[in-house]
Amino acid sequence: MRKNKKKIVLLCVLCVLGILIPCTFFARKSLKNNEEGIVYVESVSSIHQLGSGSGLFQRYSGIVEPQETTEVKRNMDRVIKDVYVKVGDLVEEGTPLFSYEMGELELQLSHAELELERLSASITDLNEQVGLLNNASVGANELSLEHKAQILTTQNELKHAEYDRKSKQVEVEQLKSSVENSVVKSTVTGVVKSIGGDATASEGNGESYMTLLSMTNYRIKGTVSEQSVSQLQVEQPVIVRSRVNKEQTWKGKITMIDLNNMLTPNDLNMGGSSEVATNYPFYVELESTENLILGQHVYVELDEGQDQSSEGIWLYDYYLMNEDDKSYVYVENDYKLEKREVQLGAYDEQQQRYEILDGLTGDDYIAFPDEQVKEGIACEKMQNGSLTEVEE
């Protein structure tokens, strides 16, 4: 047991040394570079292409969800016979969802049609009676009170019968429509989210029996913190980016910022985390939903023109120094910094960068002009955040 404990202690010591020695080496190297005054320079071409993902534009987490939820209602006076789908099924427009029992309805329709035939026959008879009574009165100097009463009574019966027939016709049409619509079909392409009630019972969970999530009209549900929510506005244009393919983007605009519904840790997929953060949902309507997948996680950025391609070289203004009405940048020359004058063109206020007309190429490397940067100081090249190999 003592030998095993000694081995365990020895292994722990070796592990600690294995971590500390490399860390100490890199720390000393970093301190040495600072003492020697070495600075890092980045290529103009990569700086020119800075935009999304560079840290200059804030990103918000988002998820693809249905633009609308369709509730399929049921007739509470009818009994459901069969249900043809289950939760999670994909349905298209016209897909049968469920059907009603037909026995009682068909019996009601049969009775209503017989009653309509009886009323029609009765109206025919009454019309004939009115005709006979009118014919009998032709040529008579004066009609008897009994004859007049008989004509009026028959005419009233005819009017009542015609009214009853119209009402019965409406009832028959409604029953026929119910029979024809005994199978309820989907009106959207989507996914069955929920099915309520018992398929064999005459009563269900309210009027809404099924819920369908549309798969043709998507929107983005984003998450914004309490500290950043003031940066968002309704109708603000945004860029939605795929998390797995940085070249795949969608355009849209913010349609709602819901400050009345604070998101919980479960809503934010934080699991059992006890950390409490105030976050709110916001919603984005997209110009196109092509290639989006329901439930897909995405990034949302405010559209500040970062994806617009610009001809020539554009440089952010914080790389420039101004002296005597001239503009300069620190440029790498043989791994040392050179202070070089550049000619400026147009200024993009939204992205805070100048067009460089002369003095720089995309192959040049430049340094950020802080207090420690001076002309003639040694430098090392960086490319997209990584050191490049030093050419001998």
XYZ file of C-alpha atoms in Angstrom:
392
model
C 0.000 0.000 0.000
C 2.826 2.432 0.899
C 4.576 1.664 -2.400
C 1.356 2.362 -4.323
C 0.909 5.661 -2.483
C 4.472 6.661 -3.314
C 3.861 5.856 -6.988
C 0.678 7.931 -7.004
C 2.462 10.901 -5.385
C 5.325 10.606 -7.880
C 2.920 10.558 -10.826
C 1.180 13.658 -9.499
C 4.489 15.495 -9.160
C 5.469 14.554 -12.722
C 2.085 15.752 -14.049
C 2.488 19.106 -12.272
C 5.993 19.488 -13.662
C 4.738 18.551 -17.115
C 2.317 21.482 -16.962
C 4.528 24.025 -15.217
C 7.687 23.569 -17.315
C 6.065 24.405 -20.710
C 4.102 27.281 -19.136
C 7.302 28.681 -17.604
C 9.079 28.362 -20.965
C 6.417 30.286 -22.879
C 6.124 32.867 -20.110
C 9.875 33.488 -20.221
C 9.772 33.676 -24.015
C 6.964 36.245 -23.859
C 8.859 38.321 -21.286
C 11.994 38.117 -23.397
C 10.107 39.398 -26.467
C 8.744 42.309 -24.450
C 12.214 43.124 -23.123
C 13.644 43.014 -26.644
C 10.828 45.259 -27.901
C 9.436 42.804 -30.463
C 5.950 43.619 -31.770
C 3.587 41.619 -33.923
C 2.364 42.732 -37.327
C -0.669 41.525 -39.312
C -1.103 41.399 -43.083
C -3.064 44.214 -44.696
C -5.080 41.676 -46.725
C -6.389 39.907 -43.617
C -7.118 43.220 -41.841
C -8.964 44.447 -44.945
C -11.202 41.356 -44.778
C -11.961 41.753 -41.074
C -15.651 41.525 -40.326
C -17.812 38.853 -38.789
C -15.933 36.599 -36.438
C -13.156 39.114 -35.828
C -14.654 40.326 -32.586
C -15.563 43.693 -34.088
C -19.219 42.772 -34.431
C -21.182 41.380 -31.514
C -22.891 38.065 -32.052
C -26.076 36.756 -30.467
C -27.081 33.127 -30.178
C -30.134 32.044 -32.131
C -32.154 28.986 -33.088
C -34.390 28.257 -36.078
C -38.033 27.847 -35.131
C -41.364 27.860 -37.011
C -42.694 31.216 -38.110
C -46.171 30.145 -37.127
C -47.974 27.421 -35.213
C -51.192 26.071 -36.728
C -53.928 24.804 -34.431
C -56.263 22.213 -35.965
C -59.661 22.505 -34.311
C -62.249 19.752 -33.929
C -66.024 19.796 -33.894
C -66.952 19.172 -30.267
C -70.376 17.815 -31.306
C -68.809 14.984 -33.291
C -66.932 11.842 -32.273
C -63.433 11.281 -33.635
C -63.126 7.890 -35.305
C -59.508 7.551 -36.526
C -56.260 9.499 -36.087
C -53.842 9.034 -38.975
C -50.722 10.763 -37.580
C -48.653 10.793 -34.408
C -46.487 13.404 -32.682
C -43.293 14.048 -34.659
C -44.729 13.022 -38.043
C -44.000 15.172 -41.067
C -47.158 16.230 -42.901
C -47.785 18.081 -46.132
C -50.669 20.265 -47.171
C -53.601 17.920 -47.760
C -52.322 15.070 -45.528
C -55.261 13.398 -43.645
C -54.958 14.019 -39.898
C -58.076 12.459 -38.356
C -61.664 11.536 -39.218
C -65.084 11.685 -37.540
C -67.633 8.952 -36.989
C -70.116 8.960 -39.892
C -73.034 6.754 -38.717
C -75.120 9.314 -36.841
C -74.301 12.074 -39.332
C -75.353 10.001 -42.337
C -78.587 9.102 -40.550
C -79.288 12.793 -39.870
C -78.594 13.598 -43.533
C -80.952 10.847 -44.695
C -83.758 12.128 -42.455
C -83.172 15.723 -43.557
C -83.297 14.762 -47.235
C -86.587 12.865 -46.710
C -88.051 15.865 -44.916
C -86.924 18.112 -47.783
C -88.673 15.820 -50.288
C -91.874 15.870 -48.172
C -91.831 19.670 -48.005
C -91.276 19.930 -51.767
C -94.248 17.579 -52.416
C -96.383 19.564 -49.982
C -95.530 22.819 -51.763
C -96.498 21.248 -55.084
C -99.875 20.201 -53.664
C -100.503 23.611 -52.130
C -99.684 25.337 -55.396
C -102.215 23.114 -57.137
C -104.844 23.902 -54.479
C -104.263 27.627 -54.836
C -104.620 27.251 -58.601
C -107.910 25.338 -58.314
C -109.331 27.865 -55.846
C -108.370 30.744 -58.101
C -109.929 29.009 -61.137
C -113.160 28.408 -59.231
C -113.438 32.096 -58.487
C -113.173 33.114 -62.171
C -116.463 34.568 -63.463
C -118.033 34.708 -60.015
C -119.627 38.052 -59.209
C -118.875 37.672 -55.534
C -116.836 35.103 -53.592
C -118.205 33.608 -50.462
C -116.478 34.279 -47.186
C -115.711 30.583 -46.891
C -114.038 30.557 -50.338
C -111.945 33.632 -49.503
C -110.852 32.103 -46.183
C -109.868 28.905 -47.933
C -107.699 30.778 -50.455
C -105.943 32.791 -47.709
C -105.368 29.687 -45.555
C -103.872 27.762 -48.476
C -101.624 30.686 -49.437
C -100.353 30.978 -45.815
C -99.657 27.253 -45.699
C -97.754 27.604 -48.978
C -95.578 30.425 -47.593
C -94.805 28.475 -44.410
C -93.939 25.392 -46.451
C -91.616 27.392 -48.714
C -89.866 28.896 -45.661
C -89.502 25.439 -44.067
C -88.102 24.058 -47.316
C -85.425 26.797 -47.498
C -84.407 26.114 -43.891
C -84.270 22.390 -44.579
C -82.180 22.962 -47.701
C -79.612 24.864 -45.592
C -79.578 22.009 -43.056
C -79.084 19.405 -45.812
C -76.181 21.400 -47.325
C -74.517 21.693 -43.911
C -74.896 17.966 -43.273
C -73.521 17.157 -46.718
C -70.542 19.436 -46.054
C -69.940 17.697 -42.724
C -70.050 14.295 -44.413
C -67.654 15.456 -47.113
C -65.367 16.949 -44.454
C -65.416 13.922 -42.208
C -61.660 13.605 -42.861
C -59.751 16.634 -41.541
C -56.632 17.420 -43.576
C -53.539 19.523 -42.917
C -53.486 23.013 -44.383
C -49.691 23.438 -43.964
C -46.443 21.565 -44.474
C -44.929 20.909 -41.089
C -44.470 18.658 -38.063
C -47.133 17.358 -35.673
C -46.197 18.916 -32.336
C -49.092 17.721 -30.175
C -52.320 15.741 -30.285
C -54.920 16.387 -27.592
C -57.899 14.376 -26.356
C -58.974 10.775 -26.765
C -59.631 9.589 -30.309
C -62.667 7.579 -29.138
C -64.185 10.186 -26.815
C -66.787 12.778 -27.617
C -64.978 15.430 -25.574
C -61.387 16.596 -26.033
C -59.016 19.210 -24.660
C -60.941 22.251 -25.870
C -61.519 23.117 -29.507
C -57.871 22.785 -30.539
C -57.162 19.107 -31.132
C -53.784 19.160 -32.939
C -50.853 21.581 -33.167
C -48.696 21.725 -36.308
C -45.341 23.512 -36.608
C -44.864 25.027 -40.049
C -41.698 23.914 -41.872
C -41.939 26.294 -44.803
C -41.862 29.591 -42.912
C -39.018 29.847 -40.409
C -37.902 32.613 -38.102
C -34.928 33.000 -35.766
C -35.384 33.189 -32.018
C -32.348 35.030 -30.635
C -31.107 35.637 -27.106
C -29.840 38.979 -25.834
C -28.567 39.875 -22.378
C -29.981 42.650 -20.239
C -26.745 44.610 -20.767
C -26.959 44.426 -24.576
C -30.703 44.618 -25.190
C -30.549 48.405 -25.660
C -28.412 47.867 -28.781
C -31.288 46.119 -30.579
C -34.243 47.793 -32.261
C -37.288 46.528 -34.131
C -36.854 46.683 -37.944
C -33.062 46.599 -37.517
C -31.409 44.585 -40.342
C -29.361 41.565 -39.272
C -27.135 38.871 -40.723
C -27.764 35.276 -39.639
C -24.729 32.997 -39.881
C -24.388 29.240 -39.847
C -22.263 27.915 -36.986
C -20.695 25.202 -39.146
C -20.243 27.028 -42.455
C -19.021 30.606 -42.070
C -19.766 31.335 -45.733
C -23.480 30.518 -45.352
C -25.577 33.521 -44.351
C -29.168 34.752 -44.407
C -30.502 38.309 -44.265
C -33.425 39.452 -42.159
C -34.723 42.041 -39.722
C -35.718 42.106 -36.062
C -39.501 41.962 -35.716
C -39.890 41.799 -31.930
C -37.861 42.168 -28.725
C -39.819 40.441 -25.960
C -38.969 42.218 -22.712
C -41.954 40.668 -20.958
C -40.587 37.111 -21.032
C -37.260 36.640 -19.318
C -35.521 33.423 -20.408
C -34.708 30.844 -17.750
C -31.484 28.765 -17.579
C -33.432 25.852 -19.120
C -34.469 28.047 -22.045
C -30.799 28.863 -22.585
C -29.751 25.174 -22.495
C -27.780 25.777 -19.291
C -28.898 22.469 -17.788
C -28.649 22.418 -14.042
C -26.503 25.535 -13.823
C -27.282 27.672 -10.796
C -25.950 30.778 -12.525
C -28.711 33.336 -12.977
C -28.509 35.668 -15.971
C -31.143 38.049 -17.261
C -31.728 37.335 -20.939
C -34.581 38.145 -23.287
C -35.762 36.618 -26.555
C -35.913 38.542 -29.808
C -37.226 37.397 -33.165
C -35.903 37.752 -36.706
C -37.950 37.517 -39.890
C -35.848 36.212 -42.794
C -35.810 37.240 -46.441
C -35.198 33.599 -47.384
C -35.176 30.344 -45.382
C -33.463 28.216 -48.028
C -31.146 25.532 -46.551
C -32.235 26.281 -42.976
C -33.193 23.349 -40.748
C -35.736 23.426 -37.923
C -33.861 23.538 -34.604
C -30.567 24.633 -36.213
C -28.349 26.835 -34.000
C -27.070 30.019 -35.634
C -25.367 33.336 -34.902
C -27.115 36.691 -35.316
C -25.215 39.924 -36.041
C -26.479 43.440 -36.610
C -25.964 44.194 -40.297
C -23.490 47.069 -40.390
C -22.248 46.397 -43.893
C -19.551 43.968 -42.808
C -20.363 41.611 -45.672
C -20.235 44.243 -48.381
C -17.234 43.756 -50.609
C -15.149 46.899 -51.204
C -12.758 47.376 -54.075
C -9.241 48.467 -53.214
C -7.757 48.509 -49.718
C -9.735 49.791 -46.740
C -8.022 50.228 -43.371
C -9.597 50.844 -39.958
C -8.817 54.333 -38.699
C -7.193 53.132 -35.485
C -4.212 51.829 -37.505
C -3.463 55.363 -38.756
C -1.327 58.122 -37.226
C -1.820 61.747 -38.193
C 1.040 64.218 -38.110
C 1.286 67.562 -39.911
C -1.844 66.866 -41.938
C -0.330 63.609 -43.170
C -1.270 60.008 -42.395
C 1.178 57.238 -41.542
C 1.197 53.541 -40.670
C 3.885 51.310 -39.199
C 4.853 48.806 -41.915
C 7.117 45.763 -41.607
C 10.301 46.041 -43.695
C 12.864 43.253 -43.317
C 11.305 42.356 -39.911
C 11.653 45.895 -38.618
C 9.046 48.623 -38.472
C 9.070 51.455 -40.950
C 6.960 54.572 -40.603
C 5.319 55.032 -44.008
C 3.057 57.782 -45.358
C -0.196 56.704 -46.994
C -2.697 58.552 -49.155
C -6.289 58.412 -47.905
C -9.450 58.348 -49.965
C -13.093 57.978 -48.951
C -14.142 57.347 -45.345
C -16.759 54.730 -44.353
C -18.370 56.158 -41.202
C -20.350 52.999 -40.510
C -17.274 50.761 -40.448
C -14.856 53.520 -39.407
C -12.250 52.836 -42.063
C -10.454 54.733 -44.836
C -9.790 53.809 -48.414
C -6.022 53.621 -48.975
C -5.178 55.137 -52.359
C -1.399 54.769 -52.153
C 1.329 53.562 -49.789
C 0.098 50.063 -48.948
C -0.515 46.761 -50.700
C -2.361 43.696 -49.539
C 0.970 41.908 -49.041
C 2.286 44.463 -46.520
C 2.264 43.781 -42.781
C 1.384 46.571 -40.348
C 1.374 47.094 -36.572
C -1.158 48.651 -34.242
C 0.343 52.021 -33.198
C 0.400 51.891 -29.414
C 2.896 53.641 -27.104
C 5.495 50.856 -27.285
C 5.594 50.751 -31.080
C 8.461 52.747 -32.615
C 10.144 52.924 -35.967
C 13.029 50.459 -36.295
C 11.739 48.040 -33.657
C 11.889 44.302 -34.441
C 8.640 42.574 -35.402
C 7.167 39.167 -36.074
C 4.503 38.417 -38.646
C 1.039 37.183 -37.776
C -1.498 35.721 -40.197
C -5.075 35.403 -38.941
C -3.885 35.385 -35.343
C -0.995 32.902 -35.817
C 2.727 33.471 -36.132
C 4.163 32.892 -39.612
C 7.485 31.240 -40.302
C 10.427 33.661 -40.366
C 12.129 33.646 -43.713
C 15.902 33.242 -43.476
